[in-house]
Structures are given as structure tokens and as C-alpha cells.
Coordinates of C-alpha atoms and ligand atoms in Angstrom, one line a residue:
M799 CA 25.9 31.4 -145.6
K800 CA 23.1 31.9 -143.1
T801 CA 21.1 28.8 -142.5
L802 CA 17.9 28.1 -140.5
L803 CA 17.3 24.6 -139.3
T804 CA 13.7 23.7 -138.4
G805 CA 13.8 20.8 -135.9
G806 CA 17.4 21.6 -135.4
A807 CA 17.4 20.5 -131.7
G808 CA 16.6 16.9 -132.9
Y809 CA 18.9 14.0 -133.6
I810 CA 20.0 14.8 -137.2
G811 CA 19.4 18.6 -136.9
S812 CA 21.8 19.0 -134.0
H813 CA 24.6 17.0 -135.7
T814 CA 24.0 19.1 -138.9
A815 CA 24.2 22.3 -136.8
V816 CA 27.8 21.2 -135.8
A817 CA 28.8 20.4 -139.3
M818 CA 27.4 23.7 -140.6
L819 CA 29.1 25.8 -137.9
E820 CA 32.4 23.9 -138.5
A821 CA 32.1 24.6 -142.3
G822 CA 31.9 28.4 -141.4
H823 CA 28.1 28.9 -141.9
E824 CA 25.8 30.7 -139.5
V825 CA 23.0 28.6 -137.8
A826 CA 19.6 29.5 -136.5
V827 CA 17.3 26.8 -135.1
V828 CA 13.5 26.7 -134.7
D829 CA 12.1 23.8 -132.6
N830 CA 9.1 23.3 -130.3
Y831 CA 10.9 20.4 -128.5
V832 CA 8.1 17.9 -129.1
N833 CA 10.8 15.3 -129.4
S834 CA 14.0 17.0 -128.3
S835 CA 15.7 19.2 -125.7
A836 CA 17.3 22.7 -125.9
E837 CA 20.2 21.0 -124.1
A838 CA 21.3 19.6 -127.4
I839 CA 21.9 23.1 -128.8
S840 CA 23.9 24.1 -125.7
R841 CA 26.1 21.1 -126.4
V842 CA 26.4 22.0 -130.1
E843 CA 27.7 25.4 -128.9
K844 CA 30.1 23.7 -126.6
I845 CA 31.5 21.4 -129.3
T846 CA 31.9 24.2 -131.8
G847 CA 32.6 27.2 -129.6
K848 CA 30.1 29.1 -131.7
K849 CA 26.7 30.6 -131.0
V850 CA 23.3 29.4 -132.4
S851 CA 20.2 31.6 -132.6
L852 CA 17.5 29.5 -130.9
Y853 CA 13.8 30.0 -131.3
D854 CA 11.1 28.0 -129.5
A855 CA 8.2 27.9 -132.0
D856 CA 5.9 25.6 -133.9
V857 CA 7.0 25.6 -137.5
A858 CA 3.4 25.2 -138.6
D859 CA 2.5 28.5 -137.0
K860 CA 2.7 31.1 -139.7
E861 CA 2.7 34.2 -137.5
S862 CA 5.7 33.0 -135.5
M863 CA 7.6 31.8 -138.6
M864 CA 7.0 35.1 -140.5
E865 CA 8.5 36.9 -137.5
I866 CA 11.5 34.5 -137.2
L867 CA 12.2 34.3 -140.9
S868 CA 12.0 38.1 -141.5
A869 CA 14.4 38.6 -138.6
E870 CA 16.9 35.9 -139.9
M871 CA 16.3 36.1 -143.7
P872 CA 18.4 32.8 -144.1
D873 CA 20.1 31.9 -147.4
C874 CA 18.9 28.4 -146.9
I875 CA 16.3 26.6 -144.8
I876 CA 16.9 23.0 -143.9
H877 CA 13.6 21.4 -142.9
F878 CA 14.0 18.6 -140.4
A879 CA 11.0 19.4 -138.2
G880 CA 8.5 16.5 -138.3
L881 CA 7.2 13.5 -136.5
K882 CA 9.0 10.4 -137.5
A883 CA 7.8 7.2 -135.7
V884 CA 6.4 4.7 -138.2
G885 CA 4.3 2.8 -135.7
E886 CA 3.0 5.9 -134.0
S887 CA 2.0 7.3 -137.4
V888 CA -0.3 4.3 -137.9
A889 CA -2.0 5.0 -134.6
M890 CA -2.1 8.8 -135.0
P891 CA -2.3 9.5 -138.7
V892 CA -4.2 12.8 -138.2
E893 CA -1.5 14.2 -136.0
Y894 CA 1.2 13.1 -138.5
Y895 CA -0.5 14.6 -141.5
R896 CA -1.3 17.8 -139.6
N897 CA 2.2 18.3 -138.3
N898 CA 4.4 17.2 -141.2
I899 CA 2.3 18.6 -144.0
D900 CA 1.5 21.9 -142.2
T901 CA 5.1 22.7 -141.4
T902 CA 6.1 22.4 -145.0
L903 CA 3.1 24.5 -146.3
T904 CA 3.8 27.2 -143.7
L905 CA 7.5 27.4 -144.8
L906 CA 6.5 27.6 -148.5
E907 CA 4.0 30.4 -147.8
C908 CA 6.6 32.3 -145.8
M909 CA 9.3 31.8 -148.4
R910 CA 7.0 33.1 -151.1
E911 CA 6.0 36.2 -149.1
L912 CA 9.6 37.0 -148.0
G913 CA 11.4 36.1 -151.3
L914 CA 13.5 33.3 -149.7
S915 CA 14.7 30.9 -152.3
N916 CA 16.5 27.8 -150.9
I917 CA 15.2 24.8 -149.0
V918 CA 16.7 21.4 -148.3
F919 CA 14.2 18.8 -147.1
S920 CA 14.7 15.6 -144.9
S921 CA 13.1 12.9 -146.9
S922 CA 13.5 9.1 -146.5
A923 CA 14.3 6.0 -148.5
T924 CA 10.8 4.9 -147.4
V925 CA 9.5 6.7 -150.5
Y926 CA 10.9 4.0 -152.7
G927 CA 8.2 1.6 -151.4
E928 CA 8.6 -2.1 -152.0
D929 CA 8.7 -2.1 -155.8
H930 CA 12.4 -1.9 -156.4
I931 CA 15.4 -4.1 -155.9
P932 CA 18.3 -2.3 -154.2
P933 CA 20.5 -0.5 -154.6
F934 CA 17.9 2.3 -155.1
T935 CA 18.7 5.1 -157.6
E936 CA 17.0 8.5 -157.3
D937 CA 15.2 8.0 -160.6
A938 CA 13.4 4.9 -159.4
T939 CA 9.7 5.7 -159.4
K940 CA 8.3 6.5 -155.9
G941 CA 6.4 3.5 -154.6
M942 CA 3.4 2.8 -152.4
C943 CA 4.2 3.6 -148.7
T944 CA 3.3 1.2 -146.0
N945 CA 2.4 3.8 -143.3
P946 CA 1.2 7.4 -142.8
Y947 CA 4.7 8.6 -141.9
G948 CA 6.0 7.4 -145.2
W949 CA 3.1 9.1 -147.1
T950 CA 3.9 12.4 -145.4
K951 CA 7.4 12.3 -146.8
W952 CA 6.1 11.3 -150.2
M953 CA 3.6 14.1 -150.2
Q954 CA 6.0 16.7 -148.9
E955 CA 8.4 15.9 -151.7
Q956 CA 5.6 16.4 -154.2
M957 CA 4.5 19.7 -152.6
L958 CA 8.0 21.1 -152.7
T959 CA 8.5 19.9 -156.3
D960 CA 5.2 21.5 -157.4
A961 CA 6.0 24.8 -155.6
Q962 CA 9.4 24.9 -157.2
F963 CA 7.8 24.4 -160.7
S964 CA 5.3 27.2 -160.1
S965 CA 8.1 29.6 -158.8
E966 CA 10.2 29.6 -162.0
A967 CA 9.2 31.2 -165.3
S968 CA 10.2 29.7 -168.6
D969 CA 13.2 32.1 -168.9
G970 CA 14.4 31.0 -165.4
S971 CA 13.4 34.2 -163.6
A972 CA 10.9 34.4 -160.8
N973 CA 7.3 33.6 -161.8
T974 CA 5.8 36.8 -160.4
A975 CA 2.4 36.0 -162.0
N976 CA 2.3 33.1 -159.5
G977 CA 3.3 35.4 -156.7
W978 CA 6.9 34.4 -156.4
K979 CA 9.7 36.9 -155.8
T980 CA 12.5 34.5 -156.6
P981 CA 12.6 31.0 -158.2
L982 CA 13.0 28.3 -155.6
S983 CA 15.8 25.9 -155.3
V984 CA 14.6 22.6 -153.7
V985 CA 16.9 19.8 -152.6
L986 CA 15.3 16.6 -151.5
L987 CA 17.6 14.3 -149.4
R988 CA 16.5 10.7 -149.1
Y989 CA 18.2 9.4 -145.9
F990 CA 18.8 5.7 -145.5
N991 CA 19.4 4.6 -141.8
P992 CA 21.0 7.4 -139.8
V993 CA 22.9 6.0 -136.8
G994 CA 25.8 6.8 -134.5
A995 CA 26.7 10.1 -132.7
H996 CA 29.2 13.0 -132.7
E997 CA 32.6 11.6 -131.8
S998 CA 32.7 13.9 -128.7
G999 CA 29.9 11.9 -127.1
L1000 CA 28.2 15.2 -126.2
I1001 CA 25.3 14.8 -128.7
G1002 CA 23.5 11.7 -130.0
E1003 CA 20.1 10.1 -130.4
D1004 CA 17.8 10.4 -127.4
P1005 CA 14.6 8.5 -128.2
Q1006 CA 11.6 9.0 -125.9
G1007 CA 10.3 5.7 -124.4
I1008 CA 11.1 2.4 -125.9
P1009 CA 13.2 2.8 -129.0
N1010 CA 11.6 1.7 -132.3
N1011 CA 14.9 1.6 -134.2
L1012 CA 17.6 -0.9 -134.1
M1013 CA 20.7 1.1 -133.1
P1014 CA 19.2 2.9 -130.1
Y1015 CA 17.7 -0.3 -128.9
I1016 CA 21.1 -2.2 -129.1
S1017 CA 22.7 0.8 -127.3
Q1018 CA 20.2 0.6 -124.5
V1019 CA 20.7 -3.2 -124.1
A1020 CA 24.5 -2.7 -124.1
V1021 CA 24.3 0.0 -121.3
G1022 CA 22.0 -2.2 -119.2
R1023 CA 18.7 -0.2 -119.6
R1024 CA 17.1 -3.1 -121.4
D1025 CA 17.4 -6.8 -121.0
H1026 CA 17.8 -8.0 -124.6
L1027 CA 17.2 -7.1 -128.2
T1028 CA 14.5 -8.9 -130.2
V1029 CA 15.7 -9.5 -133.7
F1030 CA 12.6 -9.2 -135.9
G1031 CA 12.9 -12.4 -138.0
N1032 CA 15.8 -14.6 -139.2
D1033 CA 14.0 -16.3 -142.0
Y1034 CA 14.6 -13.7 -144.7
D1035 CA 16.3 -14.6 -148.0
T1036 CA 19.7 -13.1 -146.9
P1037 CA 23.0 -14.7 -145.9
D1038 CA 22.2 -14.8 -142.1
G1039 CA 18.4 -14.6 -142.5
T1040 CA 18.1 -11.1 -141.0
C1041 CA 17.2 -7.9 -142.9
R1042 CA 19.8 -5.7 -144.5
R1043 CA 20.0 -1.9 -144.3
D1044 CA 22.3 1.0 -145.3
Y1045 CA 23.5 2.4 -141.9
I1046 CA 25.0 5.8 -142.3
H1047 CA 27.0 7.7 -139.6
V1048 CA 25.0 10.8 -138.6
M1049 CA 28.1 13.0 -139.0
D1050 CA 28.5 11.8 -142.6
L1051 CA 24.8 12.6 -143.1
A1052 CA 25.3 16.0 -141.5
E1053 CA 28.2 16.8 -143.8
G1054 CA 25.9 15.8 -146.7
H1055 CA 23.6 18.6 -145.6
V1056 CA 26.4 21.1 -145.8
K1057 CA 27.1 20.1 -149.4
A1058 CA 23.4 20.1 -150.2
A1059 CA 22.8 23.6 -148.8
E1060 CA 25.8 24.9 -150.7
Y1061 CA 24.5 23.3 -153.8
A1062 CA 21.0 24.8 -153.3
D1063 CA 22.6 28.3 -153.0
T1064 CA 24.1 28.0 -156.5
H1065 CA 21.5 26.1 -158.4
K1066 CA 17.8 26.4 -159.2
G1067 CA 15.2 23.7 -159.8
T1068 CA 14.4 20.5 -157.8
E1069 CA 17.1 18.0 -157.2
V1070 CA 17.0 14.7 -155.3
F1071 CA 19.9 12.9 -153.6
N1072 CA 20.2 9.6 -151.7
L1073 CA 22.3 9.9 -148.6
G1074 CA 23.6 6.5 -147.8
T1075 CA 26.8 4.5 -147.9
G1076 CA 25.9 2.0 -150.6
S1077 CA 26.9 -0.9 -148.3
P1078 CA 24.3 -3.0 -146.5
Y1079 CA 24.7 -4.7 -143.2
S1080 CA 22.4 -7.3 -141.5
V1081 CA 20.8 -6.9 -138.1
L1082 CA 23.1 -9.6 -136.7
E1083 CA 26.2 -7.9 -138.2
M1084 CA 25.2 -4.7 -136.4
V1085 CA 24.8 -6.6 -133.1
D1086 CA 28.2 -8.2 -133.5
A1087 CA 29.9 -4.8 -134.4
F1088 CA 28.3 -3.2 -131.4
G1089 CA 29.6 -6.0 -129.1
R1090 CA 33.1 -5.3 -130.4
A1091 CA 32.7 -1.6 -129.7
C1092 CA 31.3 -1.9 -126.2
G1093 CA 33.5 -4.8 -125.2
H1094 CA 30.8 -7.4 -124.4
A1095 CA 28.2 -9.3 -126.3
V1096 CA 24.8 -7.7 -126.8
A1097 CA 22.0 -10.1 -125.7
Y1098 CA 19.4 -10.9 -128.3
E1099 CA 16.6 -13.3 -129.0
I1100 CA 15.1 -14.1 -132.4
G1101 CA 11.4 -13.0 -132.7
A1102 CA 8.8 -12.8 -135.3
R1103 CA 9.1 -10.6 -138.4
R1104 CA 7.9 -7.0 -137.8
A1105 CA 4.9 -6.0 -140.0
G1106 CA 5.9 -3.5 -142.8
D1107 CA 9.6 -4.3 -142.8
V1108 CA 11.3 -4.7 -146.2
Q1109 CA 14.0 -7.3 -146.5
D1110 CA 16.6 -5.2 -148.1
S1111 CA 17.2 -1.5 -148.5
W1112 CA 20.4 0.3 -149.5
A1113 CA 21.4 3.2 -151.6
D1114 CA 23.1 3.8 -154.9
A1115 CA 25.0 6.8 -153.5
S1116 CA 26.8 7.7 -156.7
K1117 CA 24.8 10.8 -157.6
A1118 CA 25.6 12.6 -154.4
K1119 CA 29.3 11.8 -155.0
A1120 CA 29.2 13.0 -158.6
V1121 CA 27.1 16.1 -158.1
L1122 CA 27.7 17.2 -154.5
G1123 CA 31.2 15.8 -154.2
W1124 CA 30.0 14.0 -151.0
E1125 CA 30.4 10.4 -149.9
A1126 CA 30.2 8.7 -146.5
S1127 CA 33.6 8.1 -145.0
R1128 CA 32.8 6.3 -141.7
G1129 CA 32.1 2.6 -141.4
I1130 CA 30.2 0.4 -138.9
D1131 CA 33.0 0.3 -136.4
E1132 CA 33.1 4.1 -136.1
I1133 CA 29.3 4.1 -136.0
C1134 CA 29.2 1.7 -133.1
R1135 CA 32.2 3.3 -131.3
D1136 CA 30.5 6.7 -131.4
A1137 CA 27.0 5.4 -130.5
W1138 CA 28.6 3.6 -127.5
N1139 CA 30.5 6.7 -126.4
W1140 CA 27.3 8.8 -126.4
Q1141 CA 25.2 6.1 -124.7
S1142 CA 27.7 5.2 -122.0
H1143 CA 28.3 8.9 -121.1
N1144 CA 24.6 9.8 -121.3
P1145 CA 22.8 6.6 -120.3
Q1146 CA 19.4 8.4 -120.0
G1147 CA 20.0 10.9 -122.8
Y1148 CA 19.8 14.7 -122.3
N1149 CA 18.9 16.3 -119.0
K1150 CA 18.7 13.0 -117.1
T1151 CA 21.0 11.1 -114.9
G1152 CA 21.4 7.4 -113.8
L1153 CA 20.4 4.3 -115.6
Ligands
NAD1513 P1 14.0 14.1 -134.3 O1 12.6 13.8 -133.8 O2 15.1 13.9 -133.4 O3 14.0 15.6 -134.8 C1 12.9 16.3 -135.3 C2 12.8 17.6 -134.6 O4 11.7 18.3 -135.1 C3 12.6 17.5 -133.1 O5 13.6 18.3 -132.4 C4 11.2 18.0 -132.8 O6 11.0 18.5 -131.6 C5 11.0 19.0 -134.0 N1 9.6 19.2 -134.4 C6 8.7 18.3 -134.8 N2 7.6 19.0 -135.2 C7 7.8 20.3 -135.0 C8 7.1 21.5 -135.2 N3 5.8 21.4 -135.7 N4 7.7 22.7 -134.9 C9 8.9 22.7 -134.5 N5 9.7 21.7 -134.3 C10 9.1 20.5 -134.5 O7 14.1 13.3 -135.7 P2 15.4 13.1 -136.6 O8 15.8 11.7 -136.5 O9 16.5 14.1 -136.3 O10 14.8 13.4 -138.0 C11 14.9 14.7 -138.6 C12 14.1 14.6 -139.9 O11 14.6 13.6 -140.7 C13 12.6 14.2 -139.8 O12 11.9 15.0 -140.7 C14 12.6 12.8 -140.1 O13 11.3 12.4 -140.6 C15 13.6 12.7 -141.2 N6 14.2 11.3 -141.3 C16 14.7 10.7 -140.2 C17 15.2 9.4 -140.3 C18 15.8 8.7 -139.1 O14 15.9 7.4 -139.2 N7 16.1 9.3 -138.0 C19 15.2 8.7 -141.6 C20 14.7 9.4 -142.7 C21 14.2 10.7 -142.5
UFG1514 N1 15.1 -4.4 -135.8 C1 15.1 -5.4 -135.0 N2 14.8 -5.2 -133.7 C2 14.5 -4.0 -133.2 C3 14.4 -2.9 -134.1 C4 14.8 -3.1 -135.4 O1 15.4 -6.6 -135.4 O2 14.2 -3.9 -132.0 C5 15.4 -4.6 -137.3 C6 14.3 -4.2 -138.2 O3 13.4 -5.4 -138.3 C7 15.0 -3.9 -139.5 C8 16.3 -3.3 -139.0 O4 16.5 -3.7 -137.6 O5 15.3 -5.1 -140.2 C9 16.4 -1.8 -139.0 O6 15.2 -1.3 -138.4 P1 15.0 0.2 -138.0 O7 13.7 0.3 -137.3 O8 16.2 0.7 -137.2 O9 15.0 1.0 -139.4 P2 14.0 0.8 -140.6 O10 14.9 0.5 -141.8 O11 12.9 -0.1 -140.3 O12 13.4 2.3 -140.7 C10 14.1 3.3 -141.1 C11 13.7 4.7 -140.5 C12 12.3 5.0 -140.9 C13 12.2 4.9 -142.4 C14 12.6 3.6 -142.9 C15 12.6 3.4 -144.4 O13 13.7 4.6 -139.1 O14 12.0 6.4 -140.6 O15 14.0 3.4 -142.5 O16 13.5 4.3 -145.0 F1 10.9 5.1 -142.8

């Protein structure tokens, strides 16, 4: 199968490129490097010994995307491209709505004009809002989001669902009256907390500036780039008082995309899957596990709660197992081992040296 990964030079995209190539699929990547480096793709090629077609373009730019998509005519688009920092989205909502919504609209217009049928979308557990008690199942109603980033995911899910509905006539054929050449197949993937790195240590998460997320922050404390971690609150109603999350190894997540793309190729309609492990760990459990992996304790202090944090979030991952035949196989010790391997060999991420 020929796949095109928007945002494929980013954290999850680059790991998915490896999994796709290893599963025998072809990979093209479109990225504008707003939050990544082309070096990641060179390393994907090094890991797999296979070639990636790489395009430097803004996915919101229709002219460029028409050119790239007509040259590639992929069997499946996997749409990772987007801005993803929750705090930044509160400060810069206009940029977040413009980028995240526009990339999806451009892709849908191009797919309609070119007769491309399959798209897999990077959504987030954030769409469940705060109304539900975990584990979250896919049929839980979407909730109210607490930030513009979350709303962009919520809205993109809706846009893709509506486009799919308009693309399919009642007999299952393309709804040509609505301008579609083929009925769409849409797969919405709701990620829980992607962490870790490829086991080679060649690719991993390379956040710009001070990390917002727990695992890259812990990794940078462990390698000596930062003094200590601040744990955001230890007065939650959990066994150790810290929040619990469903941390999923990024290579498990990547393998989930292979299954999702293969599913999209053989089904029509809109389908949504949680990609998580189903097992929650607390902040302090993750700090301890990382200490075991790197061989020394990770310094931390207890701080105030972070605004907008939910106490508990984890997946009911049974649908992906039943329908896609996928389940996460790596646990927190592998997660921490691989995150440490990446961080200790690339202390400043891609294209940089020294601490
Ligand atoms: P990332 O920032 O590492 O990757 C996103 C990539 O998209 C980057 O390479 C960036 O340069 C590119 N990009 C952004 N806007 C673009 C545009 N207009 N044109 C071309 N390229 C563009 O982030 P990631 O962690 O790999 O996340 C991938 C996707 O998964 C995102 O949509 C994100 O919202 C979603 N997601 C991530 C998480 C997480 O915790 N990492 C959780 C849930 C969902
Ligand atoms: N945490 C700390 N200290 C830090 C960073 C995080 O204690 O320096 C804690 C948080 O309070 C939270 C846990 O670690 O309890 C995990 O926080 P992350 O920021 O790593 O992850 P979140 O669950 O808050 O956010 C993730 C994704 C978002 C997505 C959200 C909801 O990063 O993109 O899940 O699905 F929107």
C-alpha cells in the first residue's frame, strides 16, 4: 500500500513511517518542519534501509498539496500535521484553528478532486472532556474541551465524519451528486499519552524549548539538562495523590497506525478507535520507572496542580483489539528504557550536540 504521512517528520509520524516501511508499505512524507527536522526522516531511512519520498510543504496550501497528491496518488493519507501544545493554543488560538482546521479542509478538498478515498486522523483522548469516568470507550459522548487545541481535534473529527457521510450514496457507491468520485473511508484514532522512542535510539521526541509533557521533562532532568521535575499536585484522589494516565509506547502506537491504514483500505464509513494500553500509571510511578531505567533517581518537587488537568484518563482499548487485531505490547519499563536510550544518545535532540 502507498501511504502519505502529513507531519511525518514529527514525533509520532516518524515512528509510524518506520512501522509502515517495516510492514512493507511505501511511505511519502509532507512536512513544513514547523516543529520537526528533516533529519528525523534520514534516520527513518537508516533504521529501515528504505527510501521515503519527502516533500517540504504546508499541508494547508492547496496548490502544493494538489501537486504532491496527484504525483503520489496514495492509497491512504495519515494526517498527523498539526500544532499540539495545549498551553500555546490558549495563547494563540487563531494560529491553532487556522493551521489545524485548514490542513484538514485542504486534504478533504484534494481528496474529493482526485478521488482519493482513505484517511486516518490523529485525534486525542482530550475529546472525551471531563464528563466520563475512565476507562473511556469510543461510544462515550464527546465532551467539552478545556482548550483550543482540544477543540481543533473535536472539530476535525466532526469535519471528517460529515465529509464521509456526504461522500457515500445510500447504495454505498460514491455520491457523485455531492461531487465525490469515491466514498471515503475515515479512521479516527484517539491517542492516549504517546511516550518512549524507537528502540534503536535514533529517533524520538524532540520538543522545542521547555517540554510541556511529563516524559520529555523527566528525560531532560535525567540527562542533566534540567534541575528537577515539578509534579503538578499530589492531592488528587488517587493512591499516591498524583494524576494517572495511559502511557503508550510510540512504537505500539505506530503499529496501531499500520493496522488502521490497512483497515481503512478494506472498509468504508467512519470508524473511531482508542489507541491506549488500558493500564493507568501515576506521575510518581513514571518517575520511579524512569529512575530504574537510567540508573539514578530523577529529582522532583511537588508543586501546585496544573490548570485544566484531569485526575484520571485511560482507555478501554478492547475495540482496537477486536476489530483491528491490535493491542499494545510494551510496558512502562520498555517505555523508559527506550526514552532514556534516545535522550542519552541525543541529549539535545536532532541536529544539535552537547548538553
Ligand atoms: P509533532 O509536532 O512532533 O508532529 C507534527 C508534525 O506536523 C511536525 O513535524 C510539524 O512540523 C508538522 N506540521 C504542523 N503543521 C503543519 C503544516 N501546516 N504543514 C505541514 N506540516 C505541519 O507532534 P506529534 O506528537 O507527532 O503529534 C502528531 C499528531 O498527533 C498531531 O496532530 C497531534 O495533535 C496528535 N496527538 C499527539 C499527542 C501527543 O501527546 N504527542 C496526543 C494526541 C494527539
Ligand atoms: N506533569 C507533571 N509535571 C510536568 C508535566 C506533566 O506533573 O512537568 C503531569 C501532569 O500534571 C499530568 C501528567 O503529568 O498529570 C501527564 O501530563 P502530560 O502533559 O504529559 O500529558 P496530558 O495527559 O496532560 O496531555 C496529553 C497530551 C495532550 C492531550 C491530553 C489529553 O499531551 O495533547 O493528553 O488527551 F490533549
